[in-house]
Every structure is written in structure tokens, then in C-alpha cells.
XYZ file of C-alpha atoms in Angstrom:
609
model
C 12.028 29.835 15.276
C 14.391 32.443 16.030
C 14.158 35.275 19.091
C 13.936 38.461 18.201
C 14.533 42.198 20.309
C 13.905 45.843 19.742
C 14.286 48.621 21.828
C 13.498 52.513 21.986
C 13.897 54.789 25.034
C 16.651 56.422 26.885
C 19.198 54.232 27.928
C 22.247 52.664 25.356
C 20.018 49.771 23.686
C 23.081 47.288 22.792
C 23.116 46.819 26.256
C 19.114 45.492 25.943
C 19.679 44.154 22.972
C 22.531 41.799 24.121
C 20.778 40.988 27.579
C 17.142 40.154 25.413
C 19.064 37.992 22.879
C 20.806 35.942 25.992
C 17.082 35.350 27.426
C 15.717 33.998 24.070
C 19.163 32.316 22.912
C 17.311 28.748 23.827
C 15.152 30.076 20.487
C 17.978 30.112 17.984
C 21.604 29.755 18.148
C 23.457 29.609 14.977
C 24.045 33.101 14.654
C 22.870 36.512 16.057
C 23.187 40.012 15.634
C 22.319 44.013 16.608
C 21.350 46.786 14.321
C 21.475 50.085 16.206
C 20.954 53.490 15.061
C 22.636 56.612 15.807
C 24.040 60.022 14.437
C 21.901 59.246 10.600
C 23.197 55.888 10.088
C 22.364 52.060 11.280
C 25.483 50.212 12.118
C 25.363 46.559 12.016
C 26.859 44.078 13.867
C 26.731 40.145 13.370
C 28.605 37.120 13.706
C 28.222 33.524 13.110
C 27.654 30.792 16.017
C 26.822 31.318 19.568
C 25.535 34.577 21.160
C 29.249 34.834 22.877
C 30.715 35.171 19.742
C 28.296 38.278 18.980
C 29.283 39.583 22.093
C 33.288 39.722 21.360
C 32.381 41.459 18.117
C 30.111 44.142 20.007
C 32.716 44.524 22.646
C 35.972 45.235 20.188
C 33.466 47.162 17.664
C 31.126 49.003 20.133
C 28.184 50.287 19.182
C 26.237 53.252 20.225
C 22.468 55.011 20.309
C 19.292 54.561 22.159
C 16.963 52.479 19.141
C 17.688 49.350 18.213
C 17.150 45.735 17.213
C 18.820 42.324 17.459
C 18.476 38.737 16.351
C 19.336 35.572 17.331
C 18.992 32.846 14.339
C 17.732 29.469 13.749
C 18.638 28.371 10.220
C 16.113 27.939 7.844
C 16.954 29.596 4.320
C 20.554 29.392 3.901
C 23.286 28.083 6.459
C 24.912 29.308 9.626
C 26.889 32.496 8.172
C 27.771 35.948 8.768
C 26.586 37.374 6.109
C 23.197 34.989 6.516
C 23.042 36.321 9.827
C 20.307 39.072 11.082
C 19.625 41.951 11.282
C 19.692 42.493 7.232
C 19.915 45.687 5.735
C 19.008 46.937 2.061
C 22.430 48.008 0.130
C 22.133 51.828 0.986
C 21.356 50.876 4.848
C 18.425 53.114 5.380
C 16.187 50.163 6.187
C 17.358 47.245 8.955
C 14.463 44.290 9.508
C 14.907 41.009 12.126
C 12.470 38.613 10.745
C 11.448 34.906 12.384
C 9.376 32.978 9.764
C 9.283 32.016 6.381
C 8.646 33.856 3.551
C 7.062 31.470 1.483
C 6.852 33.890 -1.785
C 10.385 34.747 -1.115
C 12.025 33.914 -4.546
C 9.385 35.441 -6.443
C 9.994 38.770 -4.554
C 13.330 38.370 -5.387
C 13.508 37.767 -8.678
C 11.270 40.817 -9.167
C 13.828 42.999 -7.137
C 17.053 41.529 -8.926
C 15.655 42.401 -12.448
C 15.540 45.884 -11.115
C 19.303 45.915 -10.250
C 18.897 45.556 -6.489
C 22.172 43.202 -4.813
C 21.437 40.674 -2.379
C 24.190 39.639 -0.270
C 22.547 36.512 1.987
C 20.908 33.484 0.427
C 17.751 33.993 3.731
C 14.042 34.959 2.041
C 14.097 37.537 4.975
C 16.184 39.961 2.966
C 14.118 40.655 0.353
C 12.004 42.667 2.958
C 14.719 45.163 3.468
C 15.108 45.412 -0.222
C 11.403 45.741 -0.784
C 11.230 48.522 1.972
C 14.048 50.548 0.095
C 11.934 49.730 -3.039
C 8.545 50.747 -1.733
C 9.427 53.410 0.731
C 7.452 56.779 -0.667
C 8.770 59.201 2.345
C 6.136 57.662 4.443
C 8.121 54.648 6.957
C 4.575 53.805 8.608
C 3.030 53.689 4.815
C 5.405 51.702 3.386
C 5.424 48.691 6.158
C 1.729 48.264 5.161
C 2.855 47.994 1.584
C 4.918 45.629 1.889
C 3.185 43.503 4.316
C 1.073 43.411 1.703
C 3.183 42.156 -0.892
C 4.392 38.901 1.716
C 2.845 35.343 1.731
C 3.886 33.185 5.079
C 4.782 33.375 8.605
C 6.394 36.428 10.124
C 7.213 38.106 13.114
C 8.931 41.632 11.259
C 10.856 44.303 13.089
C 11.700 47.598 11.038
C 13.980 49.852 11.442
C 14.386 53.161 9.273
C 17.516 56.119 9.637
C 14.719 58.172 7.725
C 12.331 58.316 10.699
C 14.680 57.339 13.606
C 11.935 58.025 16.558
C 10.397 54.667 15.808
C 10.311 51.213 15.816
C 8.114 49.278 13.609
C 6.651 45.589 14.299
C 3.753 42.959 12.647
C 3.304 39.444 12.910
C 1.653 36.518 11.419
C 1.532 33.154 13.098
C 4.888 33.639 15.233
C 4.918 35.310 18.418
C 5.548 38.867 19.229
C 5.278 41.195 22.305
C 5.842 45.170 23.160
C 6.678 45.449 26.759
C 5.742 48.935 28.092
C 8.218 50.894 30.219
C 9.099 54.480 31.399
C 10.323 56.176 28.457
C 11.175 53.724 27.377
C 9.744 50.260 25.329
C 10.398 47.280 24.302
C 9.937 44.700 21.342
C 10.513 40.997 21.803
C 9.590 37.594 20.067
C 9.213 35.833 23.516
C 8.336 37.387 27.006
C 11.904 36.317 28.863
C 13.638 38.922 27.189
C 11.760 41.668 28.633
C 10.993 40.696 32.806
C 14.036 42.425 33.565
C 12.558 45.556 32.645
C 8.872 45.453 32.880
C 5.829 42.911 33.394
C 3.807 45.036 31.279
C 2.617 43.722 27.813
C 1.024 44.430 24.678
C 0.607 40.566 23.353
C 0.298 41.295 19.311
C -2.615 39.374 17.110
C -1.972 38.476 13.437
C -2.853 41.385 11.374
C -1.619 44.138 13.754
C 0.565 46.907 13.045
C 2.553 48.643 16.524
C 4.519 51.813 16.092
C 6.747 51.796 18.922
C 7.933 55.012 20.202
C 10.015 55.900 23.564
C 7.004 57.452 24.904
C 4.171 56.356 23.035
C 2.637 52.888 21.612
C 0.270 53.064 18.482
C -1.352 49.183 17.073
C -3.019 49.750 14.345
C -4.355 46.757 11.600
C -3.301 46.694 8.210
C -4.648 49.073 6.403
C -3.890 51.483 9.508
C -6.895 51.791 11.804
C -6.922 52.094 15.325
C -6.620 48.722 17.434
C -7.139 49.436 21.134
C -5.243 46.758 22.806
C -5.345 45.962 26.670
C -2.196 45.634 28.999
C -1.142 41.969 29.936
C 0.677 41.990 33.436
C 2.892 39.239 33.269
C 2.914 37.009 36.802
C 5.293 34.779 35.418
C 8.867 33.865 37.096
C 11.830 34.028 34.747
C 12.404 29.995 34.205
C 8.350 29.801 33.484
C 8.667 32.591 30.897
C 11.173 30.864 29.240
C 9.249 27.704 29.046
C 6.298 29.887 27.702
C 4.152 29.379 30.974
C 4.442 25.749 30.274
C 5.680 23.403 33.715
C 8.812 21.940 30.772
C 9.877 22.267 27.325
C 8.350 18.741 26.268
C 5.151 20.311 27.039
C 5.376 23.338 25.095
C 6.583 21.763 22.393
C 3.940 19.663 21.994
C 1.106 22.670 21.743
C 3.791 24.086 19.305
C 3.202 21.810 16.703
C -0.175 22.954 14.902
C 2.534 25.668 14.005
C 5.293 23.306 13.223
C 3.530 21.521 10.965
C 1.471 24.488 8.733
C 5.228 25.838 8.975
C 6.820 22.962 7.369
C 3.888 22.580 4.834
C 4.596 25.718 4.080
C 5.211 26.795 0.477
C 5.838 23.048 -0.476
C 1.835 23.210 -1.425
C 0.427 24.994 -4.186
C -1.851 27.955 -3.026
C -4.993 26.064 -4.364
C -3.960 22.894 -2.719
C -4.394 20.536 -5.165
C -0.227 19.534 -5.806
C 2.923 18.734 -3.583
C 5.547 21.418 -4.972
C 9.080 20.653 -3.883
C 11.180 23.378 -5.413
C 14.696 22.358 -3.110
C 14.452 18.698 -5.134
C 13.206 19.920 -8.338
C 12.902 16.426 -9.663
C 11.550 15.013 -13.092
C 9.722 11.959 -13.439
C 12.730 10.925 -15.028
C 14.434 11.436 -11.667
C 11.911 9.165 -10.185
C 11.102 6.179 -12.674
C 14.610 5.504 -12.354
C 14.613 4.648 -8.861
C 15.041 0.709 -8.295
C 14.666 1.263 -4.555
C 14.325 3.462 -1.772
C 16.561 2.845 1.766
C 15.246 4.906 4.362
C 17.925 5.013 7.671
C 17.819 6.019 10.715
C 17.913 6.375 15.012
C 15.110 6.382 17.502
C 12.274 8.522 16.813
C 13.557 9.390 13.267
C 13.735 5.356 12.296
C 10.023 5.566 13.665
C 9.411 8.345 10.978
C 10.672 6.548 8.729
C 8.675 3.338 9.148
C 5.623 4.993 8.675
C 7.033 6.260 5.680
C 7.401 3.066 3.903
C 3.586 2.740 4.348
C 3.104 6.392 2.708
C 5.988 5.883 -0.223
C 5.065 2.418 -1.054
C 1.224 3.087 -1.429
C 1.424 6.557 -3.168
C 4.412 5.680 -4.853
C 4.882 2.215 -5.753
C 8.875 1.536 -5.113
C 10.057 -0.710 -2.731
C 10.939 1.016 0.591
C 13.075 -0.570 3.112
C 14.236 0.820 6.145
C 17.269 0.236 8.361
C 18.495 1.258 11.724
C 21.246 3.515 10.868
C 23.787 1.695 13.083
C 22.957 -1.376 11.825
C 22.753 -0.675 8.085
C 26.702 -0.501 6.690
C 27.577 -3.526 8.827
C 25.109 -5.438 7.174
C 27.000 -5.094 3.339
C 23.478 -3.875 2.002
C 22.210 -3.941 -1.348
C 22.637 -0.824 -2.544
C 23.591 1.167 -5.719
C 22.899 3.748 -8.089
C 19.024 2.908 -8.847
C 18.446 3.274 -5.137
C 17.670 6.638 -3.125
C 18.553 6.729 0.015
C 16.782 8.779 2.552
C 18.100 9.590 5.810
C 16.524 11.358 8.608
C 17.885 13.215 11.698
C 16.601 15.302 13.787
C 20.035 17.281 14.406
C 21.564 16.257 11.039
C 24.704 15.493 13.738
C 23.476 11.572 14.373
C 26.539 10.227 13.918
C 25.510 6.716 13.163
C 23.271 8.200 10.184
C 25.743 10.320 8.937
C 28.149 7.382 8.755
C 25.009 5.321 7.126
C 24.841 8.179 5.037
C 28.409 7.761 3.896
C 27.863 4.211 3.371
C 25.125 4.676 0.883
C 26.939 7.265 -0.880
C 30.353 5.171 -1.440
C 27.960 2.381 -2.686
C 26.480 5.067 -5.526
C 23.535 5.981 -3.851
C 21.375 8.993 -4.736
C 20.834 10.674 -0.973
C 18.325 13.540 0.338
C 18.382 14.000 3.806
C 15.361 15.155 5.931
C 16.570 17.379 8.826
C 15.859 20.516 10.908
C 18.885 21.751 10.899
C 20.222 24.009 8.544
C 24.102 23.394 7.629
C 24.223 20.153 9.627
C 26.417 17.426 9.033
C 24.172 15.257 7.317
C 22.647 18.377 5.330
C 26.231 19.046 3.916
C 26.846 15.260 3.154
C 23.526 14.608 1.427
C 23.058 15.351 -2.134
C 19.299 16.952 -1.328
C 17.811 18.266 1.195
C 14.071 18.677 3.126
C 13.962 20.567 6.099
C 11.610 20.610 8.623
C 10.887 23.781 10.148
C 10.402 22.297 13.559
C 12.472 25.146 14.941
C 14.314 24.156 17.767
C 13.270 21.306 20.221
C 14.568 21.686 23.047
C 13.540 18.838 25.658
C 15.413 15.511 24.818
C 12.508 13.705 23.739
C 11.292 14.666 20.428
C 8.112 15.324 19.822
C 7.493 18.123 16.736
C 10.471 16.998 14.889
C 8.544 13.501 14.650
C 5.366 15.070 13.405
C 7.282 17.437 11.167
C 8.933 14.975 9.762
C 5.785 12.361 9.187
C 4.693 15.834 6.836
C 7.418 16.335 5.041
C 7.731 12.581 4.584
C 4.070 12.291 3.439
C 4.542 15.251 1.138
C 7.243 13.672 -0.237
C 4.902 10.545 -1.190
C 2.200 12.456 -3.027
C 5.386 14.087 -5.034
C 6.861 11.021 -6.032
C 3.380 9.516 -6.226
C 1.903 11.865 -9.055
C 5.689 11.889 -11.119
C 5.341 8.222 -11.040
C 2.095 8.112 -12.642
C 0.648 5.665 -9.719
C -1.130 8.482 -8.052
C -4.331 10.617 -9.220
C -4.808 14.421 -9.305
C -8.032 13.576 -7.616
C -6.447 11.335 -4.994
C -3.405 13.602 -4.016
C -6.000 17.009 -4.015
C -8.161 14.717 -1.363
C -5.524 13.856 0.993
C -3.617 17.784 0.483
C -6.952 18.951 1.844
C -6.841 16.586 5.100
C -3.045 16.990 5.394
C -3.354 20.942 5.466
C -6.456 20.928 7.858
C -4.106 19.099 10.930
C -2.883 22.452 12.457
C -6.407 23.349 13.391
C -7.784 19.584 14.344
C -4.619 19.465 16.506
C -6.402 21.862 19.024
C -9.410 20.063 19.043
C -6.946 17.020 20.406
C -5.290 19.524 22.917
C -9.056 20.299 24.056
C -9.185 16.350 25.311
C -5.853 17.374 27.844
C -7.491 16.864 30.569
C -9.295 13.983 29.955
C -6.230 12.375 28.803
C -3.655 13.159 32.263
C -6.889 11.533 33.996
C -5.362 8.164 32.563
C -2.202 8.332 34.186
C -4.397 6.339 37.441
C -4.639 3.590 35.140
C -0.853 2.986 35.312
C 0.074 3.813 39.134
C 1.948 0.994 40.547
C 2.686 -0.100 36.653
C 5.963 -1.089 35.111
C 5.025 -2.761 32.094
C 3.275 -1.443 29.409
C 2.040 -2.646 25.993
C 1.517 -0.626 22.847
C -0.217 -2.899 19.689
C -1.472 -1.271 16.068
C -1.472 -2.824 12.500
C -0.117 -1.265 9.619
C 0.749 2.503 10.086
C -0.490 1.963 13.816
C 1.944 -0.423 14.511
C 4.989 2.332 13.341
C 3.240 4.886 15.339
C 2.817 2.343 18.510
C 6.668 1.979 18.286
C 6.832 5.698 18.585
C 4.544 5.925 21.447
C 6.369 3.220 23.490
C 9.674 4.955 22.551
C 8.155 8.794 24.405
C 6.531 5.892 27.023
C 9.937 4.263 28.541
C 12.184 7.242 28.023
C 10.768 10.114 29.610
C 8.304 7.934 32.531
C 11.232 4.570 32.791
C 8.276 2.206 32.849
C 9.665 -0.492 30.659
C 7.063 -0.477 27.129
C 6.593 -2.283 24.258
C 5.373 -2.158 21.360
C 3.750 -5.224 18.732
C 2.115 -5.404 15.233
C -1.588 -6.672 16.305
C -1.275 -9.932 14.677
C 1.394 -10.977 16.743
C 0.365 -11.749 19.880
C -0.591 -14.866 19.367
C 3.130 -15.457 18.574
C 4.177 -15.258 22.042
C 3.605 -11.560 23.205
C 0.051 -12.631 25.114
C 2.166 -14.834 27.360
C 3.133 -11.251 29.108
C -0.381 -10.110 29.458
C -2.267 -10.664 32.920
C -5.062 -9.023 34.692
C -4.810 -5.410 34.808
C -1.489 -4.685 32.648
C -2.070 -1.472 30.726
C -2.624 -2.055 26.740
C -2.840 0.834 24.562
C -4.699 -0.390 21.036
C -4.072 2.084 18.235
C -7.200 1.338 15.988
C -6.967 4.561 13.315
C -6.707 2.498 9.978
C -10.025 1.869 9.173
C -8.512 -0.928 6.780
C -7.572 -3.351 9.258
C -9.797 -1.914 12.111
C -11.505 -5.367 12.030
C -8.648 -7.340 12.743
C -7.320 -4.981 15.564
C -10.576 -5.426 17.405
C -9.746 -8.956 17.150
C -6.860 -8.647 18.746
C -8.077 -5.761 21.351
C -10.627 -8.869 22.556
C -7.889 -11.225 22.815
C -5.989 -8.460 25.226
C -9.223 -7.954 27.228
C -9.936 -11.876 27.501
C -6.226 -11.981 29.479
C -7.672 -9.065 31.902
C -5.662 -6.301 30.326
C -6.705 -2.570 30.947
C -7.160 -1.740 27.242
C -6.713 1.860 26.374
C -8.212 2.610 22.687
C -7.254 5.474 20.190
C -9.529 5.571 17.503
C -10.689 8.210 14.933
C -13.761 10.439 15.901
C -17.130 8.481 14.972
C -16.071 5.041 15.747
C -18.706 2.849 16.890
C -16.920 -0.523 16.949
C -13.838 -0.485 19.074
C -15.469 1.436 22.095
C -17.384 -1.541 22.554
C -14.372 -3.547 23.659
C -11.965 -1.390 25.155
C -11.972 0.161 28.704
C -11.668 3.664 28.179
C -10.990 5.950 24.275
C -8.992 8.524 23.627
C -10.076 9.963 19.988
C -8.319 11.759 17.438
C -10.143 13.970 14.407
C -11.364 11.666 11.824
C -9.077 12.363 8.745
C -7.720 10.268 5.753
C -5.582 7.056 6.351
C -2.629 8.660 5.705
C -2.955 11.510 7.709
C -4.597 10.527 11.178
C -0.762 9.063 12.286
C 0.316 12.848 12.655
C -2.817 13.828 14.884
C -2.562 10.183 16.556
C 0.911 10.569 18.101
C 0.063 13.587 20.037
C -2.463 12.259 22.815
C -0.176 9.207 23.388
C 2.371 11.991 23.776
C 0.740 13.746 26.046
C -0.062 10.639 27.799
C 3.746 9.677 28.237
C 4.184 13.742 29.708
C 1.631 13.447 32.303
C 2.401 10.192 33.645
C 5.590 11.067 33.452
C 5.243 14.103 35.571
C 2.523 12.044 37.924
C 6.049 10.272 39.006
C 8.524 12.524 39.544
C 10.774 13.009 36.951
C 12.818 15.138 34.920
C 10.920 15.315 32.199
C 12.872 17.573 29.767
C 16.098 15.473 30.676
C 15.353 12.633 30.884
C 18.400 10.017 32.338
C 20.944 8.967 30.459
C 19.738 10.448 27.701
C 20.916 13.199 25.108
C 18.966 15.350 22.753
C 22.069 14.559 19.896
C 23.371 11.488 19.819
C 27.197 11.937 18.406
C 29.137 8.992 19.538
C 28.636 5.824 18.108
């Protein structure tokens, strides 16, 4: 997720173009640039790192002209660089494009391009649409951003730029956000709305499949094949630090209604168009590669350990190799058994954990194969490990994670059914069945986000409350460590979490009339024994909160009140499941005051041992 600015008018637009980038820099912040046009050429300016850095480089090289557009980056294909950095150009600079997105058909494109002698100079999939523009363009700018739209498979939000017709500024999108805001002489392109208050509070708010030519005095949306769109004027009535936030009360929030998108992002290319396979073309692997695993150590902190531990279920099943998973602090003190048959996967959120990337280290010295799952491109851990996954979360701003969990459960799932169907223990049949749940969870996400409402109504139930309990079997009891986790650290009533067949261990000694018990009952596999153990709960006076998968008809009858999730496969209904028990921990969180985005002695990267 990256934040992207254009502008066309009257005035100097470096001096927009800077101002836009520093309102959207929360988007993207490994590298950020300006493309502005002037006297027949586009002059380009970029630099690596924070937007200050840009800055320097803008004020010893000035640039000047009155059309332009600017950048500011979150890796995804290819690390923080200069050259990496947007805007990108093709080689004779007649075309400049910002781009936020993937391009999932990227390589392809490429390839195609190369074998017709054109240079690339980034390793990003966004510059093969500069390239493709000098490659398509037939004296017609407007003409030729249809074609290549065409030619494009993914996510975009596309800004073009052209010396050949220098009166305009051309902008689609497709599944990432994008906005014209409508001035005097003057307009305005932007990813986000915060870039843009300063100026005006009127909007065009762009649809997938639209088209806008962007003149200084004129605004033309067209669709694809270039007929007329009439669009209506959005008047913003949003304060600066709500803009930001996306009209959401905190970051947390938002970035829990941003994962439908975070997930179909990370999906991404990584399944075949037809989906019926897992295709993983960073790892690349043989079955070779993965017969010869003795052993898989997953490691990790927080959140990403909780990942993990529903990732044993999905590697072990699918898969068939022993999984074992380790808190990352605790692993290399431990003098684990580890070598060369064993893969070891770590997860971070950052890729800076520091106690991972020592576990990391660990593993490696010991002869470990490693792949890292991250978000962050050019990380630590992402340099250290021998593969990489990335989620394309894009960034997550509030400190307690919430996409970069779900993200991660589907690329960690994914990863399964690969290893699962190179290992010969899983069926075409069987991975094609649970490809076509996995890729239906953006959508049934909403459907959860629907239940909102119904779900802050809960937050009564725990007024007055400083203990809560959290019980699940199998992948439940992974995801009701998760829940307690978002529970205690954002609300600071003390929760805990326990595998179902526990209690009788012990744990019910803490249960008394009225305590609040959330029962995660999703696996239809041991849903008889949970409701055993939801009736030993209720028989102690517990307030029993249920979350169960759309059509149950057997735990309702013993818990107090339901919150349900879209019935999907086994496998699958953990990524829908965390997100009411997310939105759960948000509202009650809110109900009592506190600062829910930062949370108390808390930080969102943990880089001290």
C-alpha cells in the first residue's frame, strides 16, 4: 500500500507533490519520489528511505513546472532502493507512471518486453507499465492507457504521465483507492483523501474500471473502453486526523475492514487463474526440495507465534511432516534439534523482531534450510533468510496487529496445499476444494463486518470485568490464543486462553457466576467435545459467548449469546473467525477509554531483546 499524488493547474506542483506525499507518508515509507514535467521533458527525482530524504534531494536539485506526480513506497517487488523507487520512467522518458498494487502478470509482461530489446532498470512489476506505454503508445496518450490496462492482471491504482501530451494527467484503478480532488484551475490526484484537504473538500471518489483524464480546467471519467461515466461530487466533512484514519475513529479499526483486500492481495498471483493449484514462483521448489525435509521449526513472537500455531495444524494435515513451533526467544536457549533435513520457518511481522532474527541465526548456524514470512520488503529477517513469502498486508499501523495475522494465516495455508500436493499426501481434488473456499474470504469477510453492530452490543457483557476466558480445540484453540492476545493488550482486562479439554485440569477452578467465556466452536471435527466443555463453563455460571460457523444448530443451544462467521472449510474458517473477536477486543476497548492504536507499554516492532 503505497500513497500516491498528481497534480495539474497553475501553481509549481513539487510544492503539492511534496506536501501530498507528507499527508500519506503513514501509507509507505521506504522510499518516495516526484516526476514533474516541464519545457518537453519529465525530470525525475527519487531517493531511498524517509520522505525527508526526498526532500534534501528536491531542495539541492530543484525541480520546476505546473504537472506532476509523486510517490511514496511500500516495498513489495524488490527492496528499499533508489533506483526501485517511484515514479518509473520508460528508457527514452516520454512516459512517467506511480503505481500502488501488484501486478500479478508482471514477469510475463516483462519477458515479452525484454525479448524486444527494451532495458529495465528496477526489479518492481510496476515498471513494465512505463515500458508497455512506450511500447503501445500509437500518438494517441488517452488510447494507449486503455491498451494497456488491458494487457494488466491485479491490483492497481495507475497514474500516467506523458511529455507527448503534457496538458494531462491520466489515472485508473482496480481494488486500491484513488481520488481527483477538484479545484480552481487547478486539480488534483491522490491515493488517499489527506493529501488533498489543504486544497479542496471536493471529490471525484474513482470505481474499478474507470478511466479520469485530468486536466487544469477540466475532468473527463470515462470506463474502459472510453465511454462517458458521469460521476457526482463527494464534499468531504472530514477533519484532517479523521482523513488520515480513512473516516475510521483509529487505525486498528481501519485496518481491520482493510483486510478483505489484504488477503485477495496476498493471494494474489500465488493461485493459478483457474484456481485449482497453489503456485509459489519466489520458492520454486521440487518435490525433491520437499521429501527431503525431516522436520519443519516454525519460530516466532506474539501474534506471529499465534500464526504459526495454527500453521502446524494446516502443514501437518496437508503435508504430513512434523511441525513444531517455538517462541523465538525461547528457541536457541533451548540447544534444539535442528539440522539440515529441517526447514525452518520464521515469521515477523516487521522482519526487525529481533528475537526471531537471532532464532533465525540460530537455525541457520545449525544447517537449517530457512524461508521467512514477512511484510516487509528488505527487512532484516528477509535478508537473513534463504526464502522468502511476503505478505502484502501493506503497512499496519496501530500496534496491535490485526491484517498481518490474517495475511499471514493465507500465506501460511497456501504454503500447506504447496507442500501438500509436492508431497504426494494431498489430492488435486482436495487442494481445488479448499482454493475455492480460501479465495471466496475477501467477500464473506463483509458479510462478518455486516454483524458490527451486533457484535460492540457485547461489550455490556464485560462492564465491570477483569477476567476473561478464551477456550477452542484444535485450530480454535491457536486462534483463542490470538483472540486473548488483541483481548488484554489493547482493553488491559487480564485474558486467557485454554485448549477445551483442559479445564478439567485446573482452569474451571477460575470460573464463577457471570465471568465472560468466549467458546470458539468452528471445527466441526471436535464440535462435540467443545459443547462438552461449553456445558461444563455454563454449569459454573459463566456468561458463555459462542463463535460458530453459519448453520449451526448445536452450540446455540448452550451458549448465552453467538456471534457467527461464514460457513467455509476447516481450514479456512480461522481467517474469517479472528475478525469478530477482533472487533470485539476494539469496541470494548474503546467502551473504556483507551488508546487504542497505542496501546501502553507496547511497541508495534519489538527490537530489543
Amino acid at each position: 500500500m503505497c500513497g500516491i499524488v498528481g497534480y495539474i493547474g497553475g501553481r509549481e506542483a513539487a510544492d503539492f507533490l511534496m506536501d501530498g506525499l507528507t499527508k500519506l507518508e503513514y501509507r509507505g515509507y521506504d522510499s518516495a519520489g516526484i516526476a514533474v514535467y516541464h519545457d518537453g521533458a519529465i525530470a525525475v527525482r527519487k531517493k531511498k528511505g524517509r520522505l525527508v530524504n526526498l526532500a534534501e534531494e528536491v531542495k539541492v536539485h530543484p525541480v520546476v513546472g505546473t504537472i506532476g506526480i509523486g510517490h511514496t513506497r511500500w516495498a513489495t517487488h524488490g527492496g528499499p532502493s533508489d533506483l526501485n523507487a517511484h515514479p518509473h520512467t520508460d528508457e527514452a522518458g516520454n512516459f512517467a507512471i506511480v503505481h500502488n498494487g501488484i501486478i500479478e502478470n508482471y514477469m510475463e509482461l516483462k519477458e515479452e518486453l525484454l525479448e524486444k530489446g527494451y532495458r529495465f532498470k528496477s526489479e518492481t512489476d510496476s515498471e513494465v507499465v512505463a515500458h508497455l506505454c512506450a511500447d503501445m503508445y500509437d500518438g494517441d496518450f488517452t488510447r494507449t492507457v486503455q491498451r494497456v490496462l488491458a494487457r494488466l492482471r491485479g491490483s492497481y491504482s495507475l497514474v500516467f504521465m506523458s511529455r507527448f501530451e503534457p496538458d494531462k494527467i491520466i489515472c485508473s484503478k482496480k481494488d486500491n483507492p484513488l481520488i481527483i480532488g477538484l479545484g480552481e484551475g487547478e486539480n488534483y490526484i491522490a491515493s488517499d483523501i489527506p493529501a488533498i484537504l489543504s486544497y479542496t473538500r471536493k471529490t471525484y471518489i474513482m470505481n474499478d474500471g474507470e478511466i479520469a483524464i485530468v486536466k487544469k480546467d477540466n475532468v473527463w471519467v470515462t470506463d474502459l473502453e472510453g465511454n462517458p461515466i458521469s460521476k457526482k461530487v463527494f464534499e468531504v466533512n472530514w477533519d484532517a486526523e479523521a482523513a488520515e484514519k480513512g473516516g475510521y475513529e483509529h487505525f486498528m479499526l481501519k485496518e481491520i475492514y482493510e483486510q478483505p483486500k489484504a488477503i485477495k492481495d496476498t493471494m494474489g498471483s500465488r493461485v493459478s487463474e483457474d484456481g485449482s493449484h497453489v503456485q509459489f514462483e519466489e520458492l520454486n521448489w521440487t518435490t525433491e526440495d520437499v521429501t527431503s525435509i525431516g522436520k519443519i521449526m516454525i519460530t516466532a513472537c506474539g501474534t506471529a507465534y499465534h500464526a504459526g500455531l495454527l500453521a502446524k495444524y494446516f502443514i501437518e494435515k496437508l503435508a504430513r511432516i512434523p511441525v513444531e513451533v517455538d517462541i523465538a526467544s525461547e528457541y536457541r536457549y533451548r540447544n534444539p534439534l535442528t539440522d539440515s533435513k529441517t526447514l525452518c520457518i520464521v515469521i515477523s511481522q516487521s522482519g526487525e523482531t529481533i528475537d526471531t532474527l537471532a532464532a533465525l541465526k540460530e537455525a541457520k548456524r545449525l544447517g537449517a534450510r530457512s524461508l521467512a514470512i514477512t511484510n516487509v520488503v528488505g527487512s532484516s529477517i528477509s535478508r537473513e533468510a534463504d526464502q522468502v513469502a511476503y505478505t502484502w498486508a501493506g503497512p499496519e499501523i496501530a500496534v496491535a496487529s490485526t491484517k498481518a495475522y490474517t495475511t499471514q494465516l493465507v500465506t501460511l495455508l497456501l504454503l500447506a496445499l504447496y507442500m501438500g500436493r509436492l508431497n504426494g499426501t494431498l489430492t488435486a481434488d482436495e487442494e481445488s476444494r479448499i482454493l475455492h473456499d480460501l479465495t471466496a474470504v475477501p467477500d464473506l469477510c463483509r458479510k462478518i463486518f455486516e454483524c458490527a453492530d451486533e457484535i460492540k452490543a457485547m461489550c455490556s457483557s464485560f462492564e465491570g470485568r477483569e477476567d476473561v476466558f478464551f477456550i477452542g480445540r484444535s485450530m480454535d484453540y491457536g486462534l483463542a490464543m490470538e483472540g486473548a492476545l488483541k483481548l488484554k493488550e489493547i482493553s488491559y482486562i487480564h485474558a486467557e486462553s485454554y485448549a477445551g479439554g483442559e479445564l478439567k485440569h485446573g482452569t474451571l477452578s477460575l470460573i464463577e457466576e457471570g465471568v465472560p467465556v468466549i467458546a470458539l466452536a468452528t471445527q466441526k471435527d471436535v464440535e462435540e467435545k467443545m459443547i462438552s466443555n461449553i456445558k461444563e463453563v455454563k454449569a459454573r455460571d459463566a456468561y458463555v459467548i459462542g463463535v460458530v460457523q453459519e448453520g449451526d444448530t448445536e452450540v446455540r443451544k448452550t451458549v448465552d449469546t453467538l456471534i457467527t462467521v461464514p460457513a467455509s472449510d476447516n481450514f479456512v474458517v480461522p481467517i474469517m473467525a479472528i475478525i469478530p473477536l477482533q472487533l470485539l477486543s476494539y469496541y470494548i476497548a474503546v467502551s473504556r477509554g483507551n488508546d487504542v492504536d497505542k496501546p501502553r507499554n507496547l511497541a508495534k516492532s519489538v527490537t530489543v531483546e
